[in-house]
Amino acid sequence: MHFFNLLVLCLIPVSTSLRLGTRFTDHEVVIDMGQKVGTVSKSYLSSAFTIGTIQEHWRHFNFSSERPFTLLQGLSPMYVRFGGTASCWMHFKKDKALEHKNFTDFTITPDDLERIAMIGNKGGVDVLFGLNACLRNSDGTWNYTNPLEILKHIASQGYDFGWELGNEPNHLSKFNRSIPAVNLAHDFITLRKILDKNPDYGHILVGPDVTRPINKINTPSQQYLESFLSVARGSVDAVTWHQYYFDKRTCEVKNFYDPKILDYLLIQLHLIKDLLAEYAPDKRPWMGETDSAWGGGAEGMSDRYVAGFTWLDKLGMAARLGTEVVIRQSFFHGHYALINDDLYPNPDYWLSLLHKRLVGQEVLNVQNSLDEGRVVRVYAHCTNTGLGQYQVGSITVMAINLNTHDTVILRLTVELSGLPVDQYLLTPGDKDITSGNVKLNGEVLEMIDDVTFPNLKPLSIPTGEITLPPLTFGFWVVPDAKAAACM
């Protein structure tokens, strides 16, 4: 291959004792710039609100403030999902006087739907709404009478929602409920017929939002998904599944940068990809709900700088293995949220904002990027040129250093070593990886006011030599790469 179609980076772990003469090993990483290996959606990085936010009467979410809508706009285009376990207890009532909300029986009203539409419209994002699949007829089929009222109301107001049906249907036994996969498949077919017959109800339908396979073949989650797809694959626009690494009650800080734990996702992505190749080769997978720790996120960890290791690695790895959309749980509320209950960004918001601005849809192949146990992780895309900051042909490199003591030097190969690189290095705000702040090239990131982002200015590296300190991550743009895959 012609050298202009290759970008070679040498990853050199530098020991703290290197100055005493300790040897180090060169790790060569090759990025193929000659052809893309995949394409993600323009809404690849997406996010979610839990139905619980509605149950809690939108507590803390200030609709009169411009800040949350500014922060949503920063991540547009994206899908914003409204769904979750509580959708099983959700009923729509037009009469506001009948409003009643608790966990086992709660009502959403036209006011709630209008607030959701406001989030979509003012935030410049597309809404995905999860309908209640637990309403069943005596013969086991879906009783869609009440959900149909939601569709009709949305259409009457001229809103455009996308739809889901149910949430983790293979995991309902803990609530003493059960929806067999074949039954749910027929429910999706029913909903698809309704949407096709009434185009003003919306047209996007994704599902079935099963839980993750647990790193081995033929788990109950996979069996459920296989049975569903064997009947209903023609009814969905994308196949959704959920992914978390660990339980919020038992996880530790070190789990967030443990290569073995990060590789759980590698195995799961391969399992999902292989399953779709067999049962739904014409469909793309979506990670319909995902974060680090299930159960609302781990306090003091999922909302801190350290969570960026799991988030950036997931974004890079999922794109490389064919995922079309990744929906982060959540945008607001919970310890895994991108913005806190005071509506200020957590560290992962800034990571997400940089990803949205710098990372394009075309995925490039990085040699060894799918090997297990990697302590230095590198992914690459064509650069997002839609904002006018970078020219066509640029590439964006995402790199993560999981070493706890070693600095990594990334060097461009001789043929490209003279090209400048724009660095967007993210480090913890106070040198502690559990910091609630994050620095970009040494400057703490924070909103200037409710409608103004800070200047996300890169550090120019004219020599092409990139330094990645221990337990850090970031983005590097090569503006003059002239990658054939990106032209």
CSV table of C-alpha atoms in Angstrom, one decimal:
chain,number,residue,atom,x,y,z
A,1,MET,CA,0.0,0.0,0.0
A,2,HIS,CA,1.2,3.5,-0.8
A,3,PHE,CA,2.6,5.2,2.3
A,4,PHE,CA,0.3,8.2,1.9
A,5,ASN,CA,-2.6,5.8,2.7
A,6,LEU,CA,-1.0,4.8,6.0
A,7,LEU,CA,-0.5,6.7,9.2
A,8,VAL,CA,1.9,4.9,11.5
A,9,LEU,CA,2.1,5.8,15.2
A,10,CYS,CA,4.8,4.4,17.5
A,11,LEU,CA,3.4,4.0,21.0
A,12,ILE,CA,6.3,4.1,23.4
A,13,PRO,CA,5.6,3.5,27.1
A,14,VAL,CA,8.1,5.7,29.0
A,15,SER,CA,8.9,4.4,32.5
A,16,THR,CA,9.3,6.9,35.3
A,17,SER,CA,12.8,5.5,35.6
A,18,LEU,CA,13.6,5.9,31.9
A,19,ARG,CA,16.1,8.7,32.8
A,20,LEU,CA,18.1,6.1,34.6
A,21,GLY,CA,18.5,4.1,31.4
A,22,THR,CA,15.6,1.7,31.6
A,23,ARG,CA,14.7,0.2,28.2
A,24,PHE,CA,11.4,0.7,26.6
A,25,THR,CA,9.5,-1.0,23.8
A,26,ASP,CA,8.1,0.5,20.7
A,27,HIS,CA,4.5,-0.4,19.8
A,28,GLU,CA,3.6,0.3,16.2
A,29,VAL,CA,0.0,1.2,15.4
A,30,VAL,CA,-1.0,1.6,11.8
A,31,ILE,CA,-4.1,3.5,10.6
A,32,ASP,CA,-5.3,2.6,7.1
A,33,MET,CA,-6.3,5.9,5.5
A,34,GLY,CA,-6.9,4.3,2.1
A,35,GLN,CA,-10.4,3.0,2.8
A,36,LYS,CA,-13.1,3.3,5.4
A,37,VAL,CA,-14.2,0.1,7.2
A,38,GLY,CA,-17.6,1.4,8.3
A,39,THR,CA,-19.9,4.4,8.6
A,40,VAL,CA,-21.8,5.5,11.7
A,41,SER,CA,-25.0,7.6,11.9
A,42,LYS,CA,-24.7,11.4,12.1
A,43,SER,CA,-26.4,10.8,15.5
A,44,TYR,CA,-23.9,8.2,16.5
A,45,LEU,CA,-23.3,9.7,19.9
A,46,SER,CA,-26.8,10.0,21.4
A,47,SER,CA,-28.2,10.2,24.9
A,48,ALA,CA,-31.3,9.6,27.0
A,49,PHE,CA,-33.7,10.8,29.7
A,50,THR,CA,-35.2,8.1,31.9
A,51,ILE,CA,-38.9,7.7,32.3
A,52,GLY,CA,-38.2,8.2,36.0
A,53,THR,CA,-37.6,11.9,35.3
A,54,ILE,CA,-41.3,12.2,34.3
A,55,GLN,CA,-42.3,10.2,37.3
A,56,GLU,CA,-40.5,12.8,39.5
A,57,HIS,CA,-42.5,15.6,37.9
A,58,TRP,CA,-39.3,16.8,36.0
A,59,ARG,CA,-37.7,17.7,39.3
A,60,HIS,CA,-34.5,19.8,38.9
A,61,PHE,CA,-35.0,20.2,35.1
A,62,ASN,CA,-35.5,23.9,34.7
A,63,PHE,CA,-37.4,24.5,31.5
A,64,SER,CA,-37.1,28.2,31.9
A,65,SER,CA,-33.3,28.1,31.8
A,66,GLU,CA,-31.4,28.2,28.4
A,67,ARG,CA,-28.5,26.2,29.8
A,68,PRO,CA,-29.9,22.6,29.3
A,69,PHE,CA,-31.0,23.4,25.8
A,70,THR,CA,-27.6,25.0,24.9
A,71,LEU,CA,-26.0,21.8,26.2
A,72,LEU,CA,-28.3,19.6,24.1
A,73,GLN,CA,-27.7,21.7,21.0
A,74,GLY,CA,-24.0,21.2,21.5
A,75,LEU,CA,-24.5,17.4,21.0
A,76,SER,CA,-26.9,17.8,18.1
A,77,PRO,CA,-27.5,15.9,15.9
A,78,MET,CA,-28.5,13.1,18.2
A,79,TYR,CA,-31.4,11.0,19.4
A,80,VAL,CA,-32.7,11.6,22.9
A,81,ARG,CA,-34.4,8.5,24.3
A,82,PHE,CA,-37.2,8.5,26.8
A,83,GLY,CA,-37.5,5.0,28.1
A,84,GLY,CA,-36.7,2.6,30.8
A,85,THR,CA,-38.1,-0.1,33.2
A,86,ALA,CA,-40.8,2.2,34.5
A,87,SER,CA,-42.5,2.3,31.0
A,88,CYS,CA,-44.2,-0.9,32.1
A,89,TRP,CA,-46.3,1.1,34.5
A,90,MET,CA,-46.9,4.1,32.3
A,91,HIS,CA,-50.4,5.2,31.2
A,92,PHE,CA,-51.4,8.2,29.2
A,93,LYS,CA,-54.4,10.3,30.4
A,94,LYS,CA,-55.7,13.3,28.5
A,95,ASP,CA,-57.5,14.5,31.6
A,96,LYS,CA,-54.9,16.2,33.8
A,97,ALA,CA,-57.3,15.9,36.8
A,98,LEU,CA,-56.7,12.2,36.7
A,99,GLU,CA,-52.9,12.5,37.0
A,100,HIS,CA,-51.4,10.0,39.4
A,101,LYS,CA,-47.8,9.1,39.6
A,102,ASN,CA,-45.9,6.4,41.5
A,103,PHE,CA,-43.7,3.5,40.6
A,104,THR,CA,-46.3,0.8,40.0
A,105,ASP,CA,-48.9,3.0,38.3
A,106,PHE,CA,-48.0,6.4,36.9
A,107,THR,CA,-49.7,8.7,34.4
A,108,ILE,CA,-48.2,10.8,31.7
A,109,THR,CA,-50.3,13.7,30.4
A,110,PRO,CA,-50.3,15.9,27.3
A,111,ASP,CA,-48.2,18.4,29.4
A,112,ASP,CA,-45.5,15.7,29.7
A,113,LEU,CA,-45.5,15.0,26.0
A,114,GLU,CA,-45.3,18.7,25.2
A,115,ARG,CA,-42.3,19.0,27.5
A,116,ILE,CA,-40.6,16.1,25.7
A,117,ALA,CA,-41.4,17.8,22.4
A,118,MET,CA,-39.9,21.1,23.7
A,119,ILE,CA,-36.7,19.3,24.6
A,120,GLY,CA,-36.5,17.9,21.1
A,121,ASN,CA,-37.3,21.2,19.4
A,122,LYS,CA,-35.3,23.6,21.5
A,123,GLY,CA,-32.4,21.2,21.9
A,124,GLY,CA,-32.3,20.4,18.2
A,125,VAL,CA,-32.5,16.6,18.8
A,126,ASP,CA,-34.7,13.7,17.7
A,127,VAL,CA,-36.9,12.1,20.2
A,128,LEU,CA,-37.2,8.3,20.7
A,129,PHE,CA,-40.1,7.4,23.0
A,130,GLY,CA,-40.7,4.0,24.6
A,131,LEU,CA,-44.3,2.8,24.6
A,132,ASN,CA,-45.7,0.4,27.2
A,133,ALA,CA,-45.4,-3.2,26.0
A,134,CYS,CA,-46.7,-4.7,29.3
A,135,LEU,CA,-50.3,-3.9,28.5
A,136,ARG,CA,-51.6,-7.3,27.5
A,137,ASN,CA,-54.8,-8.8,26.3
A,138,SER,CA,-56.1,-12.1,27.7
A,139,ASP,CA,-54.7,-13.9,24.7
A,140,GLY,CA,-51.2,-12.6,25.4
A,141,THR,CA,-51.2,-10.0,22.6
A,142,TRP,CA,-50.3,-6.4,23.1
A,143,ASN,CA,-53.2,-4.2,24.2
A,144,TYR,CA,-52.2,-1.0,22.3
A,145,THR,CA,-55.4,1.0,23.1
A,146,ASN,CA,-53.6,3.3,25.5
A,147,PRO,CA,-50.3,3.6,23.6
A,148,LEU,CA,-52.3,4.5,20.5
A,149,GLU,CA,-53.6,7.6,22.3
A,150,ILE,CA,-50.0,8.8,22.6
A,151,LEU,CA,-49.4,8.3,18.9
A,152,LYS,CA,-52.6,10.2,18.1
A,153,HIS,CA,-51.7,13.0,20.4
A,154,ILE,CA,-48.2,13.4,19.0
A,155,ALA,CA,-49.6,13.4,15.4
A,156,SER,CA,-52.3,16.0,16.4
A,157,GLN,CA,-49.6,18.4,17.6
A,158,GLY,CA,-47.4,17.9,14.6
A,159,TYR,CA,-44.5,16.4,16.6
A,160,ASP,CA,-42.2,13.8,15.0
A,161,PHE,CA,-41.2,11.1,17.5
A,162,GLY,CA,-39.4,7.8,16.9
A,163,TRP,CA,-40.6,4.8,18.8
A,164,GLU,CA,-39.6,1.9,20.9
A,165,LEU,CA,-41.8,-0.8,22.5
A,166,GLY,CA,-40.9,-2.0,25.9
A,167,ASN,CA,-37.6,-2.1,27.8
A,168,GLU,CA,-35.4,-5.2,28.5
A,169,PRO,CA,-38.2,-7.6,27.8
A,170,ASN,CA,-36.0,-10.6,28.5
A,171,HIS,CA,-35.5,-9.3,32.1
A,172,LEU,CA,-39.0,-8.8,33.4
A,173,SER,CA,-39.2,-11.8,35.7
A,174,LYS,CA,-38.0,-9.8,38.6
A,175,PHE,CA,-41.3,-7.8,38.2
A,176,ASN,CA,-43.4,-11.0,37.9
A,177,ARG,CA,-44.0,-10.3,34.3
A,178,SER,CA,-43.2,-12.1,31.1
A,179,ILE,CA,-43.4,-11.4,27.4
A,180,PRO,CA,-42.1,-14.2,25.3
A,181,ALA,CA,-39.9,-13.2,22.4
A,182,VAL,CA,-42.3,-14.4,19.7
A,183,ASN,CA,-45.2,-12.6,21.3
A,184,LEU,CA,-43.1,-9.3,21.4
A,185,ALA,CA,-42.1,-9.9,17.8
A,186,HIS,CA,-45.8,-9.9,16.7
A,187,ASP,CA,-46.4,-6.8,18.8
A,188,PHE,CA,-43.7,-5.0,16.9
A,189,ILE,CA,-45.2,-6.2,13.6
A,190,THR,CA,-48.6,-4.7,14.8
A,191,LEU,CA,-46.9,-1.4,15.7
A,192,ARG,CA,-45.1,-1.3,12.4
A,193,LYS,CA,-48.5,-1.8,10.5
A,194,ILE,CA,-50.0,1.1,12.5
A,195,LEU,CA,-47.1,3.4,11.7
A,196,ASP,CA,-47.1,2.4,8.0
A,197,LYS,CA,-50.9,3.0,7.8
A,198,ASN,CA,-50.6,6.4,9.6
A,199,PRO,CA,-47.4,8.2,8.4
A,200,ASP,CA,-48.1,11.2,10.6
A,201,TYR,CA,-47.6,9.0,13.7
A,202,GLY,CA,-43.8,8.7,12.8
A,203,HIS,CA,-41.9,6.1,11.0
A,204,ILE,CA,-38.8,5.1,13.1
A,205,LEU,CA,-39.2,2.0,15.1
A,206,VAL,CA,-36.2,0.3,16.9
A,207,GLY,CA,-36.0,-2.6,19.4
A,208,PRO,CA,-36.2,-4.9,21.2
A,209,ASP,CA,-33.8,-3.4,23.8
A,210,VAL,CA,-32.6,-6.7,25.3
A,211,THR,CA,-29.9,-6.8,28.0
A,212,ARG,CA,-26.3,-7.5,27.2
A,213,PRO,CA,-24.9,-11.0,26.4
A,214,ILE,CA,-22.7,-12.0,29.3
A,215,ASN,CA,-19.5,-12.6,27.4
A,216,LYS,CA,-20.4,-16.1,26.2
A,217,ILE,CA,-22.3,-17.8,23.4
A,218,ASN,CA,-26.0,-18.6,23.6
A,219,THR,CA,-27.0,-16.7,26.7
A,220,PRO,CA,-30.7,-16.1,27.5
A,221,SER,CA,-30.3,-12.6,26.1
A,222,GLN,CA,-29.1,-13.9,22.8
A,223,GLN,CA,-31.7,-16.6,22.7
A,224,TYR,CA,-34.4,-14.0,23.2
A,225,LEU,CA,-33.0,-11.8,20.5
A,226,GLU,CA,-32.6,-14.7,18.1
A,227,SER,CA,-36.3,-15.7,18.6
A,228,PHE,CA,-37.4,-12.0,18.2
A,229,LEU,CA,-35.4,-11.4,15.0
A,230,SER,CA,-36.5,-14.7,13.4
A,231,VAL,CA,-40.1,-13.3,13.3
A,232,ALA,CA,-39.9,-9.5,13.5
A,233,ARG,CA,-36.6,-8.3,11.9
A,234,GLY,CA,-38.6,-6.7,9.1
A,235,SER,CA,-40.5,-4.5,11.5
A,236,VAL,CA,-37.5,-2.6,13.1
A,237,ASP,CA,-35.2,0.0,11.5
A,238,ALA,CA,-32.4,-1.0,13.9
A,239,VAL,CA,-31.7,-3.7,16.5
A,240,THR,CA,-31.2,-2.3,20.0
A,241,TRP,CA,-29.5,-3.9,23.0
A,242,HIS,CA,-28.2,-2.5,26.4
A,243,GLN,CA,-24.7,-2.6,27.8
A,244,TYR,CA,-23.1,-1.9,31.2
A,245,TYR,CA,-19.8,-3.1,32.6
A,246,PHE,CA,-20.5,-3.5,36.3
A,247,ASP,CA,-22.9,-3.0,39.3
A,248,LYS,CA,-22.8,0.5,40.9
A,249,ARG,CA,-22.9,-1.2,44.4
A,250,THR,CA,-19.7,-3.2,44.0
A,251,CYS,CA,-17.5,-1.3,41.5
A,252,GLU,CA,-14.3,0.4,42.3
A,253,VAL,CA,-12.4,3.3,40.7
A,254,LYS,CA,-9.8,0.9,39.2
A,255,ASN,CA,-12.5,-1.0,37.3
A,256,PHE,CA,-13.0,2.1,35.0
A,257,TYR,CA,-9.5,1.7,33.5
A,258,ASP,CA,-9.0,-2.1,33.8
A,259,PRO,CA,-8.3,-3.5,30.3
A,260,LYS,CA,-9.9,-6.8,31.1
A,261,ILE,CA,-13.2,-5.1,32.1
A,262,LEU,CA,-13.1,-2.8,29.1
A,263,ASP,CA,-12.7,-5.9,27.0
A,264,TYR,CA,-16.1,-7.2,28.2
A,265,LEU,CA,-17.5,-4.9,25.6
A,266,LEU,CA,-15.2,-6.2,22.8
A,267,ILE,CA,-16.6,-9.7,23.4
A,268,GLN,CA,-20.2,-8.6,23.6
A,269,LEU,CA,-19.9,-6.5,20.4
A,270,HIS,CA,-18.5,-9.5,18.5
A,271,LEU,CA,-21.4,-11.7,19.8
A,272,ILE,CA,-24.0,-9.2,18.7
A,273,LYS,CA,-22.4,-8.6,15.4
A,274,ASP,CA,-22.3,-12.4,14.7
A,275,LEU,CA,-25.9,-12.8,15.8
A,276,LEU,CA,-27.1,-10.1,13.4
A,277,ALA,CA,-25.0,-11.5,10.6
A,278,GLU,CA,-27.0,-14.7,10.9
A,279,TYR,CA,-30.5,-13.5,11.8
A,280,ALA,CA,-30.8,-10.0,10.5
A,281,PRO,CA,-27.9,-9.2,8.0
A,282,ASP,CA,-29.8,-6.2,6.7
A,283,LYS,CA,-30.0,-4.5,10.1
A,284,ARG,CA,-27.5,-2.4,12.0
A,285,PRO,CA,-27.1,-2.7,15.8
A,286,TRP,CA,-27.7,0.2,18.1
A,287,MET,CA,-26.6,0.3,21.7
A,288,GLY,CA,-30.0,1.5,22.9
A,289,GLU,CA,-28.9,2.2,26.5
A,290,THR,CA,-25.4,2.1,27.9
A,291,ASP,CA,-23.0,3.5,30.5
A,292,SER,CA,-20.4,2.3,33.0
A,293,ALA,CA,-22.4,1.1,36.0
A,294,TRP,CA,-26.0,-0.1,36.0
A,295,GLY,CA,-28.4,1.0,38.7
A,296,GLY,CA,-28.1,4.7,38.2
A,297,GLY,CA,-24.4,4.9,37.9
A,298,ALA,CA,-21.7,4.8,40.6
A,299,GLU,CA,-21.6,7.9,42.8
A,300,GLY,CA,-18.3,9.7,42.7
A,301,MET,CA,-17.1,7.6,39.7
A,302,SER,CA,-19.6,7.5,36.8
A,303,ASP,CA,-20.0,11.3,37.0
A,304,ARG,CA,-16.2,12.0,37.2
A,305,TYR,CA,-13.2,12.2,35.0
A,306,VAL,CA,-12.4,8.5,35.5
A,307,ALA,CA,-15.6,7.5,33.6
A,308,GLY,CA,-14.1,8.9,30.4
A,309,PHE,CA,-12.0,5.7,30.0
A,310,THR,CA,-15.1,3.5,29.6
A,311,TRP,CA,-17.0,6.1,27.6
A,312,LEU,CA,-14.3,7.0,25.0
A,313,ASP,CA,-13.2,3.4,24.6
A,314,LYS,CA,-16.8,2.4,24.0
A,315,LEU,CA,-17.3,5.1,21.4
A,316,GLY,CA,-14.2,4.0,19.5
A,317,MET,CA,-14.7,0.2,19.8
A,318,ALA,CA,-18.4,0.2,19.0
A,319,ALA,CA,-17.9,2.2,15.8
A,320,ARG,CA,-15.1,-0.1,14.7
A,321,LEU,CA,-17.4,-3.1,15.1
A,322,GLY,CA,-20.3,-1.8,13.1
A,323,THR,CA,-22.6,-0.1,15.7
A,324,GLU,CA,-24.6,2.7,14.1
A,325,VAL,CA,-25.8,4.6,17.2
A,326,VAL,CA,-24.7,4.6,20.9
A,327,ILE,CA,-27.3,6.0,23.4
A,328,ARG,CA,-25.7,7.2,26.6
A,329,GLN,CA,-27.6,6.7,29.8
A,330,SER,CA,-28.3,9.5,30.6
A,331,PHE,CA,-28.2,13.1,29.6
A,332,PHE,CA,-29.8,14.3,32.8
A,333,HIS,CA,-30.3,12.8,36.2
A,334,GLY,CA,-28.5,9.9,37.9
A,335,HIS,CA,-24.8,9.5,38.8
A,336,TYR,CA,-24.1,8.5,35.1
A,337,ALA,CA,-25.6,11.7,33.7
A,338,LEU,CA,-23.8,14.0,31.3
A,339,ILE,CA,-25.1,17.0,33.2
A,340,ASN,CA,-25.8,17.1,36.9
A,341,ASP,CA,-29.1,18.1,38.7
A,342,ASP,CA,-27.9,21.7,38.7
A,343,LEU,CA,-27.7,21.5,34.9
A,344,TYR,CA,-23.9,21.9,34.7
A,345,PRO,CA,-21.8,19.6,32.6
A,346,ASN,CA,-20.0,16.6,34.1
A,347,PRO,CA,-16.6,15.6,32.6
A,348,ASP,CA,-18.2,13.1,30.1
A,349,TYR,CA,-20.2,16.0,28.6
A,350,TRP,CA,-17.0,17.7,27.5
A,351,LEU,CA,-15.6,14.5,26.1
A,352,SER,CA,-18.9,14.0,24.2
A,353,LEU,CA,-18.9,17.6,22.9
A,354,LEU,CA,-15.3,17.1,21.6
A,355,HIS,CA,-16.3,13.8,20.0
A,356,LYS,CA,-19.3,15.4,18.3
A,357,ARG,CA,-17.2,18.3,17.0
A,358,LEU,CA,-14.1,16.3,15.9
A,359,VAL,CA,-15.2,12.8,14.9
A,360,GLY,CA,-16.7,12.1,11.6
A,361,GLN,CA,-19.0,9.3,10.4
A,362,GLU,CA,-16.3,7.4,8.4
A,363,VAL,CA,-14.5,4.8,10.5
A,364,LEU,CA,-10.9,3.9,9.8
A,365,ASN,CA,-9.1,0.6,10.6
A,366,VAL,CA,-6.5,0.8,13.3
A,367,GLN,CA,-4.2,-2.3,13.3
A,368,ASN,CA,-4.4,-4.1,16.6
A,369,SER,CA,-7.3,-2.0,17.8
A,370,LEU,CA,-9.4,-5.1,18.5
A,371,ASP,CA,-6.8,-7.0,20.4
A,372,GLU,CA,-7.7,-7.9,24.0
A,373,GLY,CA,-5.7,-6.5,26.9
A,374,ARG,CA,-4.5,-3.3,25.3
A,375,VAL,CA,-3.2,-0.8,27.7
A,376,VAL,CA,-2.9,1.9,25.0
A,377,ARG,CA,-6.1,2.1,22.9
A,378,VAL,CA,-6.2,3.9,19.6
A,379,TYR,CA,-9.2,4.5,17.3
A,380,ALA,CA,-9.5,6.7,14.2
A,381,HIS,CA,-12.2,8.3,12.0
A,382,CYS,CA,-12.2,10.8,9.3
A,383,THR,CA,-12.6,14.2,10.9
A,384,ASN,CA,-16.0,16.0,11.1
A,385,THR,CA,-15.6,18.8,8.6
A,386,GLY,CA,-19.2,20.0,8.9
A,387,LEU,CA,-18.3,22.8,11.3
A,388,GLY,CA,-15.8,24.3,8.9
A,389,GLN,CA,-12.9,24.0,11.3
A,390,TYR,CA,-11.1,21.2,9.3
A,391,GLN,CA,-10.7,20.4,5.7
A,392,VAL,CA,-11.8,17.2,3.8
A,393,GLY,CA,-9.0,14.6,4.1
A,394,SER,CA,-8.3,15.3,7.8
A,395,ILE,CA,-8.3,12.4,10.3
A,396,THR,CA,-9.1,12.3,14.0
A,397,VAL,CA,-7.3,9.9,16.3
A,398,MET,CA,-8.7,8.9,19.7
A,399,ALA,CA,-6.2,7.6,22.2
A,400,ILE,CA,-6.4,6.3,25.7
A,401,ASN,CA,-3.5,5.5,28.1
A,402,LEU,CA,-4.6,3.0,30.8
A,403,ASN,CA,-1.0,2.9,32.2
A,404,THR,CA,-1.0,4.1,35.8
A,405,HIS,CA,2.6,5.2,35.8
A,406,ASP,CA,3.9,5.3,32.2
A,407,THR,CA,3.7,8.1,29.8
A,408,VAL,CA,3.1,7.2,26.1
A,409,ILE,CA,4.7,9.0,23.2
A,410,LEU,CA,2.9,8.7,19.9
A,411,ARG,CA,5.2,9.5,16.9
A,412,LEU,CA,4.1,9.9,13.3
A,413,THR,CA,6.0,7.8,10.8
A,414,VAL,CA,8.9,9.4,9.0
A,415,GLU,CA,6.8,10.0,5.8
A,416,LEU,CA,4.2,12.0,7.8
A,417,SER,CA,6.3,13.3,10.7
A,418,GLY,CA,6.5,16.8,9.4
A,419,LEU,CA,2.7,17.3,9.5
A,420,PRO,CA,1.2,19.4,12.3
A,421,VAL,CA,-1.2,17.8,14.8
A,422,ASP,CA,-3.9,19.6,16.7
A,423,GLN,CA,-4.1,18.2,20.3
A,424,TYR,CA,-7.2,18.0,22.5
A,425,LEU,CA,-5.8,16.3,25.6
A,426,LEU,CA,-8.2,15.8,28.5
A,427,THR,CA,-6.8,15.5,32.0
A,428,PRO,CA,-8.5,15.6,35.5
A,429,GLY,CA,-9.2,19.1,36.8
A,430,ASP,CA,-7.2,18.7,40.0
A,431,LYS,CA,-4.8,15.8,39.2
A,432,ASP,CA,-7.2,13.3,40.7
A,433,ILE,CA,-9.0,10.9,38.3
A,434,THR,CA,-12.1,11.2,40.5
A,435,SER,CA,-12.2,14.9,39.9
A,436,GLY,CA,-15.6,16.5,38.9
A,437,ASN,CA,-13.7,18.8,36.5
A,438,VAL,CA,-11.7,18.2,33.4
A,439,LYS,CA,-9.0,20.2,31.7
A,440,LEU,CA,-8.5,20.6,28.0
A,441,ASN,CA,-4.8,21.1,27.3
A,442,GLY,CA,-4.4,22.3,30.9
A,443,GLU,CA,-7.4,24.7,31.0
A,444,VAL,CA,-10.5,23.8,33.1
A,445,LEU,CA,-13.6,23.5,31.0
A,446,GLU,CA,-16.7,25.3,32.2
A,447,MET,CA,-19.6,27.2,30.6
A,448,ILE,CA,-19.0,31.0,30.2
A,449,ASP,CA,-22.7,31.6,30.7
A,450,ASP,CA,-25.9,29.7,30.0
A,451,VAL,CA,-25.6,30.1,26.2
A,452,THR,CA,-21.8,30.3,25.7
A,453,PHE,CA,-19.3,27.4,25.5
A,454,PRO,CA,-15.7,27.9,26.3
A,455,ASN,CA,-13.2,28.1,23.5
A,456,LEU,CA,-12.3,24.5,22.8
A,457,LYS,CA,-8.9,25.5,21.3
A,458,PRO,CA,-6.4,22.8,20.3
A,459,LEU,CA,-2.7,22.8,21.1
A,460,SER,CA,-0.7,22.8,17.9
A,461,ILE,CA,2.1,20.2,17.8
A,462,PRO,CA,4.2,21.1,14.7
A,463,THR,CA,6.6,18.1,15.2
A,464,GLY,CA,3.8,15.5,15.2
A,465,GLU,CA,5.1,14.0,18.4
A,466,ILE,CA,2.2,13.4,20.9
A,467,THR,CA,2.6,12.9,24.6
A,468,LEU,CA,-0.1,11.0,26.5
A,469,PRO,CA,0.5,11.0,30.3
A,470,PRO,CA,-0.6,8.2,32.6
A,471,LEU,CA,-4.4,7.7,32.9
A,472,THR,CA,-5.4,10.3,30.3
A,473,PHE,CA,-7.1,10.4,27.0
A,474,GLY,CA,-8.0,12.7,24.2
A,475,PHE,CA,-8.3,13.5,20.5
A,476,TRP,CA,-5.6,14.4,17.9
A,477,VAL,CA,-6.5,15.8,14.5
A,478,VAL,CA,-4.1,15.6,11.6
A,479,PRO,CA,-5.5,18.4,9.3
A,480,ASP,CA,-3.2,17.8,6.3
A,481,ALA,CA,-3.4,13.9,6.3
A,482,LYS,CA,-5.1,13.9,2.9
A,483,ALA,CA,-6.5,10.5,3.7
A,484,ALA,CA,-8.0,8.9,0.6
A,485,ALA,CA,-10.9,7.4,2.6
A,486,CYS,CA,-11.9,10.9,3.8
A,487,MET,CA,-11.7,12.7,0.4
